Tab-separated table of C-alpha atoms in Angstrom:
chain	number	residue	atom	x	y	z
A	1	MET	CA	9.607	37.822	-47.772
A	2	ILE	CA	12.178	36.760	-45.167
A	3	LYS	CA	9.732	37.725	-42.405
A	4	GLN	CA	7.004	35.599	-44.034
A	5	LEU	CA	9.417	32.678	-44.354
A	6	ILE	CA	10.384	32.896	-40.671
A	7	THR	CA	6.721	33.157	-39.661
A	8	SER	CA	5.834	30.132	-41.792
A	9	THR	CA	8.719	28.159	-40.284
A	10	ILE	CA	7.668	28.982	-36.718
A	11	LEU	CA	4.030	28.175	-37.515
A	12	GLY	CA	5.038	24.887	-39.126
A	13	ALA	CA	7.139	23.932	-36.101
A	14	ALA	CA	4.246	24.785	-33.770
A	15	ILE	CA	1.874	22.612	-35.799
A	16	LEU	CA	4.350	19.726	-35.807
A	17	GLY	CA	4.863	20.186	-32.050
A	18	SER	CA	1.152	20.133	-31.363
A	19	GLN	CA	0.770	17.057	-33.542
A	20	SER	CA	3.529	15.283	-31.600
A	21	LEU	CA	1.710	16.139	-28.379
A	22	LEU	CA	-1.408	14.507	-29.781
A	23	ALA	CA	0.417	11.583	-31.340
A	24	ALA	CA	0.179	9.116	-28.424
A	25	ASP	CA	-1.141	5.784	-29.675
A	26	PHE	CA	-2.211	4.742	-26.172
A	27	THR	CA	-3.393	6.700	-23.136
A	28	LEU	CA	-3.260	5.128	-19.669
A	29	ARG	CA	-5.560	6.619	-17.032
A	30	PHE	CA	-3.892	5.919	-13.690
A	31	GLY	CA	-6.137	6.695	-10.689
A	32	HIS	CA	-5.171	6.224	-7.050
A	33	LEU	CA	-6.150	7.358	-3.545
A	34	ALA	CA	-2.932	9.076	-2.380
A	35	ASN	CA	-2.329	12.835	-2.378
A	36	GLU	CA	0.414	14.573	-4.358
A	37	GLU	CA	2.894	14.554	-1.445
A	38	ASN	CA	2.567	10.800	-0.859
A	39	ILE	CA	5.438	8.587	-2.016
A	40	TRP	CA	2.966	6.417	-3.970
A	41	HIS	CA	2.074	9.431	-6.095
A	42	GLN	CA	5.734	10.327	-6.521
A	43	ALA	CA	6.350	6.773	-7.731
A	44	ALA	CA	3.425	7.071	-10.181
A	45	VAL	CA	4.961	10.270	-11.584
A	46	LYS	CA	8.262	8.416	-12.021
A	47	PHE	CA	6.409	5.709	-13.961
A	48	LYS	CA	4.784	8.329	-16.190
A	49	GLU	CA	8.147	9.949	-16.947
A	50	GLU	CA	9.786	6.619	-17.783
A	51	VAL	CA	6.943	5.387	-19.985
A	52	GLU	CA	6.534	8.579	-21.971
A	53	ALA	CA	10.289	9.014	-22.502
A	54	ASN	CA	11.009	5.417	-23.470
A	55	SER	CA	7.959	4.998	-25.719
A	56	ASP	CA	8.934	8.104	-27.711
A	57	GLY	CA	5.561	9.591	-26.840
A	58	ARG	CA	3.556	6.639	-28.150
A	59	ILE	CA	2.112	6.116	-24.644
A	60	GLU	CA	0.690	8.931	-22.539
A	61	VAL	CA	0.091	8.376	-18.807
A	62	GLN	CA	-2.533	10.556	-17.128
A	63	ILE	CA	-2.359	10.410	-13.320
A	64	TYR	CA	-5.417	11.106	-11.156
A	65	PRO	CA	-4.513	11.270	-7.436
A	66	ASN	CA	-6.839	11.929	-4.479
A	67	GLU	CA	-9.524	9.474	-5.665
A	68	GLN	CA	-10.348	11.720	-8.638
A	69	LEU	CA	-11.502	8.620	-10.527
A	70	GLY	CA	-13.297	7.265	-7.451
A	71	ALA	CA	-12.467	5.110	-4.438
A	72	GLU	CA	-10.235	2.047	-4.771
A	73	MET	CA	-13.026	-0.401	-5.622
A	74	ASP	CA	-14.590	2.085	-8.058
A	75	VAL	CA	-11.340	2.382	-10.001
A	76	ILE	CA	-10.899	-1.398	-10.117
A	77	ASN	CA	-14.397	-1.732	-11.534
A	78	SER	CA	-13.651	1.042	-14.044
A	79	ILE	CA	-10.496	-0.765	-15.196
A	80	GLN	CA	-12.519	-3.921	-15.726
A	81	LEU	CA	-15.056	-1.899	-17.746
A	82	GLY	CA	-12.309	-0.184	-19.740
A	83	THR	CA	-12.938	3.381	-18.535
A	84	ALA	CA	-9.723	3.489	-16.438
A	85	ASP	CA	-6.471	1.594	-16.886
A	86	MET	CA	-4.293	1.499	-13.774
A	87	THR	CA	-4.476	1.858	-9.995
A	88	ILE	CA	-2.745	1.077	-6.701
A	89	THR	CA	-4.574	-1.566	-4.682
A	90	GLY	CA	-4.090	-4.085	-1.907
A	91	GLU	CA	-6.137	-6.587	0.047
A	92	SER	CA	-9.358	-5.350	-1.617
A	93	LEU	CA	-8.335	-7.716	-4.405
A	94	GLN	CA	-9.435	-10.627	-2.210
A	95	ASN	CA	-12.964	-9.831	-3.408
A	96	TRP	CA	-11.854	-11.582	-6.608
A	97	ALA	CA	-8.698	-13.465	-5.596
A	98	PRO	CA	-8.902	-15.024	-2.095
A	99	LYS	CA	-5.130	-15.472	-1.931
A	100	ALA	CA	-4.778	-11.674	-1.867
A	101	ALA	CA	-6.104	-11.821	1.720
A	102	MET	CA	-2.501	-12.594	2.700
A	103	MET	CA	-1.802	-8.912	2.087
A	104	ALA	CA	-3.392	-8.017	5.451
A	105	VAL	CA	-3.206	-11.099	7.703
A	106	PRO	CA	-1.802	-10.387	11.193
A	107	TYR	CA	1.537	-12.004	11.945
A	108	ALA	CA	1.867	-13.625	8.531
A	109	PHE	CA	5.371	-12.130	8.293
A	110	ARG	CA	8.138	-11.972	10.884
A	111	ASP	CA	9.828	-8.898	9.464
A	112	SER	CA	10.438	-6.914	6.293
A	113	GLU	CA	12.974	-9.415	4.953
A	114	HIS	CA	10.473	-12.266	5.383
A	115	LEU	CA	7.827	-10.278	3.496
A	116	HIS	CA	10.229	-9.543	0.625
A	117	GLN	CA	11.154	-13.225	0.414
A	118	ALA	CA	7.500	-14.201	0.074
A	119	VAL	CA	6.368	-11.503	-2.349
A	120	GLN	CA	9.341	-11.901	-4.679
A	121	GLY	CA	9.173	-15.704	-4.696
A	122	GLU	CA	6.727	-18.454	-5.589
A	123	ILE	CA	4.133	-17.261	-3.064
A	124	GLY	CA	3.996	-13.830	-4.695
A	125	ASP	CA	3.761	-15.512	-8.092
A	126	GLU	CA	0.745	-17.543	-6.880
A	127	ILE	CA	-1.057	-14.467	-5.581
A	128	GLU	CA	-0.340	-12.431	-8.713
A	129	ALA	CA	-1.461	-15.259	-11.017
A	130	GLN	CA	-4.790	-15.518	-9.202
A	131	ILE	CA	-5.285	-11.747	-9.366
A	132	THR	CA	-4.705	-11.811	-13.124
A	133	GLU	CA	-6.898	-14.872	-13.672
A	134	ARG	CA	-9.864	-13.748	-11.582
A	135	ALA	CA	-9.733	-9.940	-11.570
A	136	ASN	CA	-8.280	-9.504	-15.095
A	137	LEU	CA	-5.620	-7.208	-13.611
A	138	VAL	CA	-1.869	-7.581	-14.121
A	139	PRO	CA	0.344	-6.610	-11.146
A	140	LEU	CA	3.213	-4.531	-12.539
A	141	ALA	CA	5.026	-3.598	-9.325
A	142	TRP	CA	4.617	-3.880	-5.568
A	143	PHE	CA	5.287	-1.451	-2.719
A	144	GLU	CA	5.912	-2.411	0.896
A	145	ARG	CA	3.605	-0.671	3.332
A	146	GLY	CA	4.613	0.592	6.746
A	147	PRO	CA	3.931	-2.066	9.410
A	148	ARG	CA	1.057	-1.433	11.788
A	149	HIS	CA	2.148	-0.714	15.365
A	150	LEU	CA	0.219	-0.258	18.608
A	151	THR	CA	0.228	3.157	20.317
A	152	SER	CA	-0.777	3.557	23.969
A	153	ASN	CA	-0.199	5.526	27.166
A	154	ARG	CA	1.533	2.636	28.895
A	155	PRO	CA	4.317	0.466	27.510
A	156	VAL	CA	3.276	-2.876	26.051
A	157	ARG	CA	6.001	-5.527	25.775
A	158	GLN	CA	4.037	-8.777	26.255
A	159	PRO	CA	0.423	-9.755	25.427
A	160	ALA	CA	-0.289	-9.728	29.180
A	161	ASP	CA	0.440	-5.984	29.212
A	162	LEU	CA	-2.694	-5.390	27.134
A	163	ASP	CA	-4.856	-6.519	30.075
A	164	GLY	CA	-8.258	-5.434	28.722
A	165	ILE	CA	-7.015	-2.200	27.195
A	166	ARG	CA	-9.691	-0.462	25.082
A	167	LEU	CA	-8.266	-0.435	21.574
A	168	ARG	CA	-9.614	1.087	18.389
A	169	VAL	CA	-9.470	-1.187	15.350
A	170	PRO	CA	-10.860	-0.833	11.811
A	171	ASN	CA	-14.158	-2.588	11.189
A	172	VAL	CA	-12.405	-5.762	10.021
A	173	PRO	CA	-13.571	-8.979	11.760
A	174	LEU	CA	-10.102	-10.534	11.630
A	175	PHE	CA	-8.586	-7.527	13.415
A	176	VAL	CA	-11.284	-7.657	16.099
A	177	ASP	CA	-10.799	-11.406	16.653
A	178	THR	CA	-7.002	-11.108	16.743
A	179	TRP	CA	-6.912	-8.379	19.378
A	180	GLU	CA	-9.507	-10.178	21.477
A	181	ALA	CA	-7.301	-13.273	21.398
A	182	LEU	CA	-4.380	-11.111	22.534
A	183	GLY	CA	-6.336	-9.926	25.581
A	184	ALA	CA	-7.409	-6.430	24.496
A	185	ARG	CA	-10.927	-5.018	24.175
A	186	PRO	CA	-11.063	-4.019	20.495
A	187	THR	CA	-13.584	-1.383	19.458
A	188	PRO	CA	-14.325	-0.832	15.747
A	189	MET	CA	-14.452	2.897	15.053
A	190	ALA	CA	-14.128	5.258	12.093
A	191	PHE	CA	-10.607	6.628	11.756
A	192	SER	CA	-11.914	10.203	11.874
A	193	GLU	CA	-13.188	9.624	15.434
A	194	VAL	CA	-10.004	8.140	16.897
A	195	PHE	CA	-8.168	11.300	18.025
A	196	THR	CA	-11.137	12.605	20.040
A	197	ALA	CA	-11.824	9.162	21.511
A	198	LEU	CA	-8.199	8.949	22.715
A	199	GLN	CA	-8.362	12.487	24.054
A	200	GLN	CA	-11.505	11.679	26.053
A	201	ASN	CA	-10.174	8.265	27.167
A	202	THR	CA	-13.088	6.492	25.483
A	203	ILE	CA	-10.348	4.284	24.079
A	204	GLN	CA	-6.802	3.937	25.394
A	205	ALA	CA	-4.905	2.715	22.356
A	206	GLN	CA	-4.994	2.407	18.577
A	207	GLU	CA	-2.929	0.696	15.876
A	208	ASN	CA	-1.686	2.089	12.553
A	209	PRO	CA	1.454	2.597	10.477
A	210	LEU	CA	3.850	5.359	11.537
A	211	SER	CA	2.695	7.532	8.625
A	212	LEU	CA	-0.868	7.708	9.993
A	213	ILE	CA	0.312	8.035	13.600
A	214	GLU	CA	2.179	11.158	12.503
A	215	SER	CA	-0.383	12.663	10.108
A	216	ALA	CA	-3.229	12.185	12.627
A	217	SER	CA	-1.133	13.839	15.393
A	218	PHE	CA	-1.591	10.873	17.740
A	219	TYR	CA	1.654	11.966	19.427
A	220	GLU	CA	-0.464	14.615	21.148
A	221	VAL	CA	-2.584	11.980	22.937
A	222	GLN	CA	-0.358	8.856	23.067
A	223	ASP	CA	3.015	8.344	24.765
A	224	TYR	CA	4.284	5.053	23.361
A	225	VAL	CA	4.757	3.348	20.005
A	226	ASN	CA	4.877	-0.356	20.808
A	227	LEU	CA	6.652	-2.048	17.885
A	228	THR	CA	4.180	-4.884	17.452
A	229	GLY	CA	4.500	-4.897	13.643
A	230	HIS	CA	1.394	-7.081	13.741
A	231	VAL	CA	0.436	-6.457	10.107
A	232	ARG	CA	3.135	-6.261	7.455
A	233	SER	CA	1.679	-5.829	4.032
A	234	TRP	CA	2.185	-4.599	0.518
A	235	ILE	CA	0.174	-3.185	-2.358
A	236	TYR	CA	0.284	-3.650	-6.103
A	237	VAL	CA	0.314	-1.247	-9.005
A	238	VAL	CA	-1.989	-2.997	-11.469
A	239	ILE	CA	-2.993	-2.485	-15.080
A	240	GLY	CA	-5.982	-3.945	-16.920
A	241	LYS	CA	-4.965	-7.147	-18.707
A	242	ASP	CA	-6.952	-6.192	-21.794
A	243	GLN	CA	-5.383	-2.744	-21.898
A	244	LEU	CA	-1.864	-4.148	-21.574
A	245	GLU	CA	-2.401	-6.810	-24.226
A	246	SER	CA	-3.852	-4.266	-26.660
A	247	MET	CA	-0.330	-2.820	-26.974
A	248	PRO	CA	2.397	-4.235	-29.222
A	249	GLU	CA	5.080	-6.238	-27.446
A	250	ASP	CA	7.697	-3.475	-27.594
A	251	LEU	CA	5.371	-1.078	-25.734
A	252	GLN	CA	4.416	-3.761	-23.228
A	253	GLN	CA	8.138	-4.077	-22.482
A	254	VAL	CA	8.334	-0.302	-21.971
A	255	ILE	CA	5.563	-0.660	-19.371
A	256	PHE	CA	7.330	-3.538	-17.587
A	257	ASP	CA	10.689	-1.715	-17.559
A	258	ALA	CA	9.118	1.494	-16.244
A	259	ALA	CA	7.314	-0.472	-13.523
A	260	GLU	CA	10.612	-2.006	-12.402
A	261	THR	CA	12.206	1.441	-12.197
A	262	MET	CA	9.168	2.761	-10.301
A	263	GLN	CA	9.354	-0.095	-7.786
A	264	SER	CA	13.036	0.562	-6.999
A	265	TYR	CA	12.399	4.304	-6.770
A	266	GLU	CA	9.475	3.861	-4.359
A	267	ALA	CA	11.411	1.370	-2.191
A	268	LYS	CA	14.145	3.977	-1.625
A	269	LEU	CA	11.580	6.665	-0.786
A	270	PHE	CA	9.782	4.249	1.578
A	271	GLU	CA	12.936	3.404	3.535
A	272	GLU	CA	13.848	7.068	3.897
A	273	ASP	CA	10.310	7.950	4.959
A	274	GLU	CA	10.125	5.247	7.657
A	275	GLN	CA	13.372	6.551	9.175
A	276	ARG	CA	12.130	10.133	9.035
A	277	LEU	CA	8.803	9.214	10.646
A	278	ARG	CA	10.439	7.437	13.582
A	279	GLN	CA	12.781	10.338	14.206
A	280	ASP	CA	9.940	12.859	13.965
A	281	LEU	CA	7.713	10.960	16.412
A	282	GLN	CA	10.582	10.592	18.879
A	283	GLU	CA	11.294	14.306	18.661
A	284	ARG	CA	7.618	14.921	19.425
A	285	GLY	CA	7.933	12.913	22.643
A	286	MET	CA	6.869	9.378	21.753
A	287	GLU	CA	8.925	6.504	23.154
A	288	PHE	CA	9.445	3.407	21.009
A	289	ILE	CA	9.055	0.091	22.844
A	290	GLU	CA	10.499	-3.236	21.652
A	291	VAL	CA	7.983	-6.053	22.126
A	292	ASP	CA	8.126	-9.839	22.257
A	293	THR	CA	6.728	-10.333	18.752
A	294	GLU	CA	6.978	-14.127	18.973
A	295	ALA	CA	4.735	-14.160	22.041
A	296	PHE	CA	2.202	-11.933	20.269
A	297	ALA	CA	2.277	-14.028	17.105
A	298	GLU	CA	1.861	-17.288	19.024
A	299	LYS	CA	-1.121	-16.031	21.000
A	300	ALA	CA	-2.787	-14.526	17.904
A	301	ARG	CA	-2.303	-17.571	15.681
A	302	PRO	CA	-5.493	-19.556	16.576
A	303	ALA	CA	-7.707	-16.536	15.787
A	304	VAL	CA	-5.823	-15.895	12.544
A	305	LEU	CA	-6.078	-19.503	11.352
A	306	GLU	CA	-9.774	-19.636	12.228
A	307	SER	CA	-10.405	-16.734	9.841
A	308	LEU	CA	-8.728	-18.365	6.840
A	309	ASN	CA	-10.262	-20.790	4.364
A	310	GLU	CA	-8.405	-23.940	3.323
A	311	GLU	CA	-6.691	-22.294	0.355
A	312	GLN	CA	-5.600	-19.286	2.407
A	313	ARG	CA	-4.401	-21.450	5.292
A	314	ALA	CA	-2.172	-23.462	2.939
A	315	LEU	CA	-0.629	-20.202	1.737
A	316	PHE	CA	-0.216	-18.947	5.321
A	317	ASP	CA	1.579	-22.179	6.258
A	318	ALA	CA	3.831	-21.861	3.206
A	319	ILE	CA	4.747	-18.317	4.274
A	320	GLN	CA	5.567	-19.518	7.802
A	321	GLY	CA	7.806	-22.182	6.305
A	322	LEU	CA	10.055	-19.695	4.504
Protein backbone atom coordinates (compact mmCIF):
# COMPACT_ATOMS: atom_id res chain seq x y z
CA MET A 1 0.00 0.00 0.00
CA ILE A 2 2.82 2.36 1.01
CA LYS A 3 4.71 1.41 -2.17
CA GLN A 4 1.62 2.18 -4.28
CA LEU A 5 1.19 5.52 -2.51
CA ILE A 6 4.82 6.49 -3.16
CA THR A 7 4.52 5.41 -6.80
CA SER A 8 1.33 7.43 -7.22
CA THR A 9 2.98 10.47 -5.63
CA ILE A 10 6.02 10.25 -7.92
CA LEU A 11 3.78 9.74 -10.97
CA GLY A 12 1.61 12.69 -9.96
CA ALA A 13 4.67 14.92 -9.53
CA ALA A 14 5.99 13.83 -12.94
CA ILE A 15 2.66 14.66 -14.58
CA LEU A 16 2.54 18.06 -12.87
CA GLY A 17 6.16 18.68 -13.92
CA SER A 18 5.45 17.80 -17.52
CA GLN A 19 2.37 20.01 -17.48
CA SER A 20 4.44 22.93 -16.15
CA LEU A 21 6.91 22.38 -18.98
CA LEU A 22 4.05 22.63 -21.45
CA ALA A 23 2.33 25.50 -19.68
CA ALA A 24 3.97 28.41 -21.55
CA ASP A 25 1.29 30.81 -22.78
CA PHE A 26 3.63 32.29 -25.38
CA THR A 27 6.54 30.86 -27.37
CA LEU A 28 9.09 33.18 -28.99
CA ARG A 29 11.10 31.76 -31.89
CA PHE A 30 14.37 33.70 -31.93
CA GLY A 31 16.47 33.04 -35.06
CA HIS A 32 19.83 34.63 -35.81
CA LEU A 33 22.94 34.13 -37.96
CA ALA A 34 25.66 33.77 -35.29
CA ASN A 35 27.14 30.47 -34.10
CA GLU A 36 26.95 29.19 -30.52
CA GLU A 37 30.35 30.64 -29.54
CA ASN A 38 29.48 34.16 -30.73
CA ILE A 39 28.72 36.77 -28.08
CA TRP A 40 25.42 37.58 -29.83
CA HIS A 41 24.27 34.03 -29.21
CA GLN A 42 25.47 34.17 -25.61
CA ALA A 43 23.43 37.35 -25.18
CA ALA A 44 20.37 35.63 -26.70
CA VAL A 45 20.75 32.78 -24.18
CA LYS A 46 20.89 35.37 -21.38
CA PHE A 47 17.64 36.86 -22.69
CA LYS A 48 16.01 33.43 -22.74
CA GLU A 49 17.06 32.74 -19.14
CA GLU A 50 15.78 36.10 -17.91
CA VAL A 51 12.45 35.87 -19.73
CA GLU A 52 11.64 32.33 -18.70
CA ALA A 53 12.63 32.90 -15.06
CA ASN A 54 10.82 36.21 -14.64
CA SER A 55 7.65 35.16 -16.48
CA ASP A 56 7.30 32.10 -14.23
CA GLY A 57 7.39 29.94 -17.34
CA ARG A 58 4.55 31.76 -19.09
CA ILE A 59 6.94 32.66 -21.94
CA GLU A 60 9.23 30.14 -23.60
CA VAL A 61 12.10 31.37 -25.80
CA GLN A 62 13.39 28.98 -28.47
CA ILE A 63 16.74 30.08 -29.94
CA TYR A 64 17.80 29.06 -33.45
CA PRO A 65 21.43 30.06 -34.18
CA ASN A 66 23.43 29.48 -37.38
CA GLU A 67 20.63 30.67 -39.70
CA GLN A 68 18.50 27.64 -38.79
CA LEU A 69 15.40 29.72 -39.57
CA GLY A 70 17.01 31.18 -42.70
CA ALA A 71 19.20 34.14 -43.60
CA GLU A 72 18.66 37.55 -42.01
CA MET A 73 16.12 38.79 -44.56
CA ASP A 74 14.28 35.44 -44.49
CA VAL A 75 13.81 35.66 -40.73
CA ILE A 76 12.59 39.26 -40.95
CA ASN A 77 10.02 38.20 -43.52
CA SER A 78 9.02 35.25 -41.32
CA ILE A 79 8.50 37.58 -38.34
CA GLN A 80 6.27 39.77 -40.47
CA LEU A 81 4.30 36.67 -41.52
CA GLY A 82 4.09 35.42 -37.94
CA THR A 83 6.13 32.22 -38.39
CA ALA A 84 9.11 33.57 -36.39
CA ASP A 85 9.21 36.18 -33.64
CA MET A 86 12.66 37.65 -33.02
CA THR A 87 16.03 38.17 -34.72
CA ILE A 88 19.25 40.19 -34.70
CA THR A 89 19.49 42.58 -37.64
CA GLY A 90 21.23 45.72 -38.81
CA GLU A 91 21.39 47.90 -41.90
CA SER A 92 19.23 45.40 -43.85
CA LEU A 93 16.35 47.23 -42.17
CA GLN A 94 16.90 50.12 -44.59
CA ASN A 95 14.90 48.06 -47.08
CA TRP A 96 11.89 49.24 -45.05
CA ALA A 97 13.24 52.15 -43.00
CA PRO A 98 15.71 54.37 -44.93
CA LYS A 99 17.01 55.94 -41.72
CA ALA A 100 18.47 52.54 -40.77
CA ALA A 101 21.10 53.15 -43.48
CA MET A 102 22.95 55.16 -40.82
CA MET A 103 23.90 51.81 -39.30
CA ALA A 104 26.59 51.32 -41.98
CA VAL A 105 27.58 54.77 -43.30
CA PRO A 106 31.36 55.36 -43.39
CA TYR A 107 32.64 58.02 -41.02
CA ALA A 108 29.22 58.80 -39.57
CA PHE A 109 30.73 58.39 -36.09
CA ARG A 110 34.02 59.68 -34.69
CA ASP A 111 34.40 56.99 -32.05
CA SER A 112 32.51 54.58 -29.83
CA GLU A 113 31.37 57.32 -27.44
CA HIS A 114 29.92 59.32 -30.35
CA LEU A 115 28.02 56.25 -31.56
CA HIS A 116 26.59 55.59 -28.09
CA GLN A 117 25.48 59.22 -27.82
CA ALA A 118 23.59 58.96 -31.10
CA VAL A 119 21.98 55.55 -30.61
CA GLN A 120 20.84 56.24 -27.06
CA GLY A 121 19.49 59.71 -27.86
CA GLU A 122 16.93 61.31 -30.14
CA ILE A 123 18.64 60.05 -33.31
CA GLY A 124 18.32 56.45 -32.14
CA ASP A 125 14.70 57.12 -31.21
CA GLU A 126 14.03 58.40 -34.76
CA ILE A 127 15.57 55.33 -36.38
CA GLU A 128 13.77 52.91 -34.07
CA ALA A 129 10.41 54.65 -34.59
CA GLN A 130 10.75 54.34 -38.36
CA ILE A 131 11.71 50.67 -38.07
CA THR A 132 8.60 50.00 -35.99
CA GLU A 133 6.33 52.05 -38.24
CA ARG A 134 7.50 50.64 -41.57
CA ALA A 135 8.84 47.16 -40.79
CA ASN A 136 6.41 46.34 -37.94
CA LEU A 137 9.41 45.35 -35.79
CA VAL A 138 10.14 46.68 -32.30
CA PRO A 139 13.84 47.15 -31.42
CA LEU A 140 14.32 45.73 -27.91
CA ALA A 141 18.08 46.18 -27.49
CA TRP A 142 21.13 47.21 -29.49
CA PHE A 143 24.67 45.85 -29.67
CA GLU A 144 27.73 47.79 -30.80
CA ARG A 145 29.64 46.08 -33.58
CA GLY A 146 33.41 46.02 -33.90
CA PRO A 147 34.60 48.92 -36.09
CA ARG A 148 35.90 48.06 -39.54
CA HIS A 149 39.65 48.57 -39.95
CA LEU A 150 41.97 48.36 -42.95
CA THR A 151 44.62 45.61 -43.07
CA SER A 152 47.60 45.82 -45.43
CA ASN A 153 51.26 44.93 -45.92
CA ARG A 154 52.40 48.53 -45.61
CA PRO A 155 51.43 51.03 -42.92
CA VAL A 156 48.66 53.46 -43.82
CA ARG A 157 48.47 56.65 -41.74
CA GLN A 158 47.12 59.19 -44.26
CA PRO A 159 44.80 58.84 -47.30
CA ALA A 160 47.85 59.50 -49.51
CA ASP A 161 49.39 56.26 -48.22
CA LEU A 162 46.69 54.29 -50.03
CA ASP A 163 48.13 55.40 -53.39
CA GLY A 164 46.12 53.07 -55.66
CA ILE A 165 46.31 50.08 -53.34
CA ARG A 166 44.12 47.18 -54.53
CA LEU A 167 41.55 46.73 -51.78
CA ARG A 168 38.81 44.16 -51.38
CA VAL A 169 35.44 45.58 -50.36
CA PRO A 170 31.98 44.00 -50.05
CA ASN A 171 29.69 44.50 -53.03
CA VAL A 172 28.21 47.67 -51.53
CA PRO A 173 28.24 50.72 -53.86
CA LEU A 174 28.81 53.15 -50.99
CA PHE A 175 31.91 51.24 -49.87
CA VAL A 176 33.28 51.21 -53.42
CA ASP A 177 32.67 54.96 -53.88
CA THR A 178 34.17 55.82 -50.48
CA TRP A 179 37.43 53.95 -51.04
CA GLU A 180 37.75 55.36 -54.55
CA ALA A 181 37.41 58.85 -53.09
CA LEU A 182 40.15 57.98 -50.59
CA GLY A 183 42.53 57.04 -53.41
CA ALA A 184 42.39 53.23 -53.29
CA ARG A 185 41.36 50.81 -56.05
CA PRO A 186 38.43 48.96 -54.44
CA THR A 187 37.53 45.53 -55.79
CA PRO A 188 34.21 43.92 -54.79
CA MET A 189 34.82 40.26 -53.96
CA ALA A 190 33.14 37.47 -52.01
CA PHE A 191 34.53 37.16 -48.50
CA SER A 192 35.39 33.49 -49.09
CA GLU A 193 37.86 34.50 -51.82
CA VAL A 194 39.75 37.17 -49.86
CA PHE A 195 42.44 35.05 -48.15
CA THR A 196 43.61 33.45 -51.42
CA ALA A 197 43.50 36.79 -53.25
CA LEU A 198 45.74 38.34 -50.57
CA GLN A 199 48.05 35.34 -50.66
CA GLN A 200 48.43 35.64 -54.44
CA ASN A 201 48.72 39.46 -54.32
CA THR A 202 45.63 39.84 -56.51
CA ILE A 203 44.61 42.35 -53.87
CA GLN A 204 46.88 44.03 -51.32
CA ALA A 205 44.47 44.99 -48.57
CA GLN A 206 41.03 44.35 -47.11
CA GLU A 207 38.81 45.89 -44.44
CA ASN A 208 36.80 44.17 -41.69
CA PRO A 209 36.25 44.13 -37.93
CA LEU A 210 38.94 42.54 -35.76
CA SER A 211 36.72 39.49 -35.18
CA LEU A 212 36.74 38.60 -38.90
CA ILE A 213 40.42 39.51 -39.31
CA GLU A 214 41.16 36.91 -36.64
CA SER A 215 38.68 34.19 -37.65
CA ALA A 216 39.73 34.40 -41.33
CA SER A 217 43.44 34.15 -40.34
CA PHE A 218 44.33 37.32 -42.25
CA TYR A 219 47.31 37.67 -39.89
CA GLU A 220 48.97 35.00 -42.03
CA VAL A 221 48.91 37.25 -45.13
CA GLN A 222 48.74 40.82 -43.75
CA ASP A 223 51.23 42.70 -41.55
CA TYR A 224 49.33 45.78 -40.41
CA VAL A 225 45.99 46.69 -38.87
CA ASN A 226 45.48 50.35 -39.75
CA LEU A 227 42.97 51.73 -37.23
CA THR A 228 40.78 53.53 -39.74
CA GLY A 229 37.55 52.72 -37.86
CA HIS A 230 35.82 53.85 -41.05
CA VAL A 231 32.52 52.12 -40.26
CA ARG A 232 31.20 52.10 -36.70
CA SER A 233 27.85 50.45 -36.48
CA TRP A 234 25.36 48.62 -34.34
CA ILE A 235 22.62 46.03 -34.67
CA TYR A 236 19.23 45.60 -33.08
CA VAL A 237 17.51 42.69 -31.41
CA VAL A 238 13.97 43.04 -32.73
CA ILE A 239 10.63 41.41 -32.01
CA GLY A 240 7.49 41.43 -34.15
CA LYS A 241 5.20 44.27 -33.05
CA ASP A 242 2.13 42.06 -33.35
CA GLN A 243 3.75 39.31 -31.31
CA LEU A 244 4.78 41.72 -28.56
CA GLU A 245 1.38 43.39 -28.39
CA SER A 246 -0.40 40.03 -28.21
CA MET A 247 1.04 39.65 -24.69
CA PRO A 248 -0.46 41.23 -21.56
CA GLU A 249 1.35 44.29 -20.27
CA ASP A 250 3.07 42.47 -17.40
CA LEU A 251 4.69 40.02 -19.84
CA GLN A 252 5.65 42.82 -22.21
CA GLN A 253 7.49 44.39 -19.27
CA VAL A 254 9.28 41.07 -18.65
CA ILE A 255 10.47 41.21 -22.27
CA PHE A 256 11.67 44.82 -21.95
CA ASP A 257 13.48 44.13 -18.66
CA ALA A 258 15.16 41.01 -20.05
CA ALA A 259 16.25 42.95 -23.14
CA GLU A 260 17.87 45.61 -20.95
CA THR A 261 19.76 42.94 -19.01
CA MET A 262 20.81 41.28 -22.28
CA GLN A 263 22.11 44.58 -23.68
CA SER A 264 24.30 45.24 -20.62
CA TYR A 265 25.54 41.65 -20.63
CA GLU A 266 26.48 41.77 -24.32
CA ALA A 267 28.21 45.17 -23.95
CA LYS A 268 30.54 43.70 -21.30
CA LEU A 269 31.29 40.65 -23.46
CA PHE A 270 31.92 42.93 -26.48
CA GLU A 271 34.44 45.11 -24.64
CA GLU A 272 36.31 42.07 -23.35
CA ASP A 273 36.31 40.47 -26.79
CA GLU A 274 37.69 43.56 -28.56
CA GLN A 275 40.59 43.67 -26.08
CA ARG A 276 41.24 39.96 -26.50
CA LEU A 277 41.18 40.22 -30.30
CA ARG A 278 43.72 43.04 -30.39
CA GLN A 279 46.06 41.20 -28.07
CA ASP A 280 45.71 37.97 -30.05
CA LEU A 281 46.44 39.66 -33.40
CA GLN A 282 49.47 41.44 -31.95
CA GLU A 283 50.78 38.16 -30.57
CA ARG A 284 50.37 36.69 -34.06
CA GLY A 285 52.62 39.41 -35.49
CA MET A 286 50.28 42.15 -36.67
CA GLU A 287 51.25 45.75 -35.94
CA PHE A 288 48.51 48.26 -35.11
CA ILE A 289 48.87 51.65 -36.81
CA GLU A 290 47.20 54.87 -35.60
CA VAL A 291 45.79 56.85 -38.53
CA ASP A 292 44.68 60.42 -39.12
CA THR A 293 40.96 59.63 -38.97
CA GLU A 294 39.96 63.27 -39.51
CA ALA A 295 41.86 63.37 -42.80
CA PHE A 296 40.18 60.14 -43.92
CA ALA A 297 36.73 61.34 -42.89
CA GLU A 298 37.16 64.70 -44.63
CA LYS A 299 38.28 63.13 -47.90
CA ALA A 300 35.50 60.50 -47.82
CA ARG A 301 32.69 62.93 -46.98
CA PRO A 302 31.70 64.04 -50.54
CA ALA A 303 31.26 60.41 -51.66
CA VAL A 304 29.29 59.59 -48.50
CA LEU A 305 26.94 62.57 -48.86
CA GLU A 306 26.38 61.81 -52.54
CA SER A 307 25.05 58.37 -51.59
CA LEU A 308 22.46 59.66 -49.12
CA ASN A 309 18.94 60.85 -49.86
CA GLU A 310 17.61 64.07 -48.32
CA GLU A 311 16.17 62.34 -45.26
CA GLN A 312 19.36 60.37 -44.63
CA ARG A 313 21.57 63.41 -45.15
CA ALA A 314 19.61 65.37 -42.53
CA LEU A 315 20.19 62.52 -40.08
CA PHE A 316 23.89 62.34 -41.00
CA ASP A 317 24.25 66.08 -40.36
CA ALA A 318 22.47 65.72 -37.02
CA ILE A 319 24.92 62.97 -36.03
CA GLN A 320 27.88 65.16 -37.00
CA GLY A 321 26.45 67.93 -34.84
CA LEU A 322 26.50 65.86 -31.65
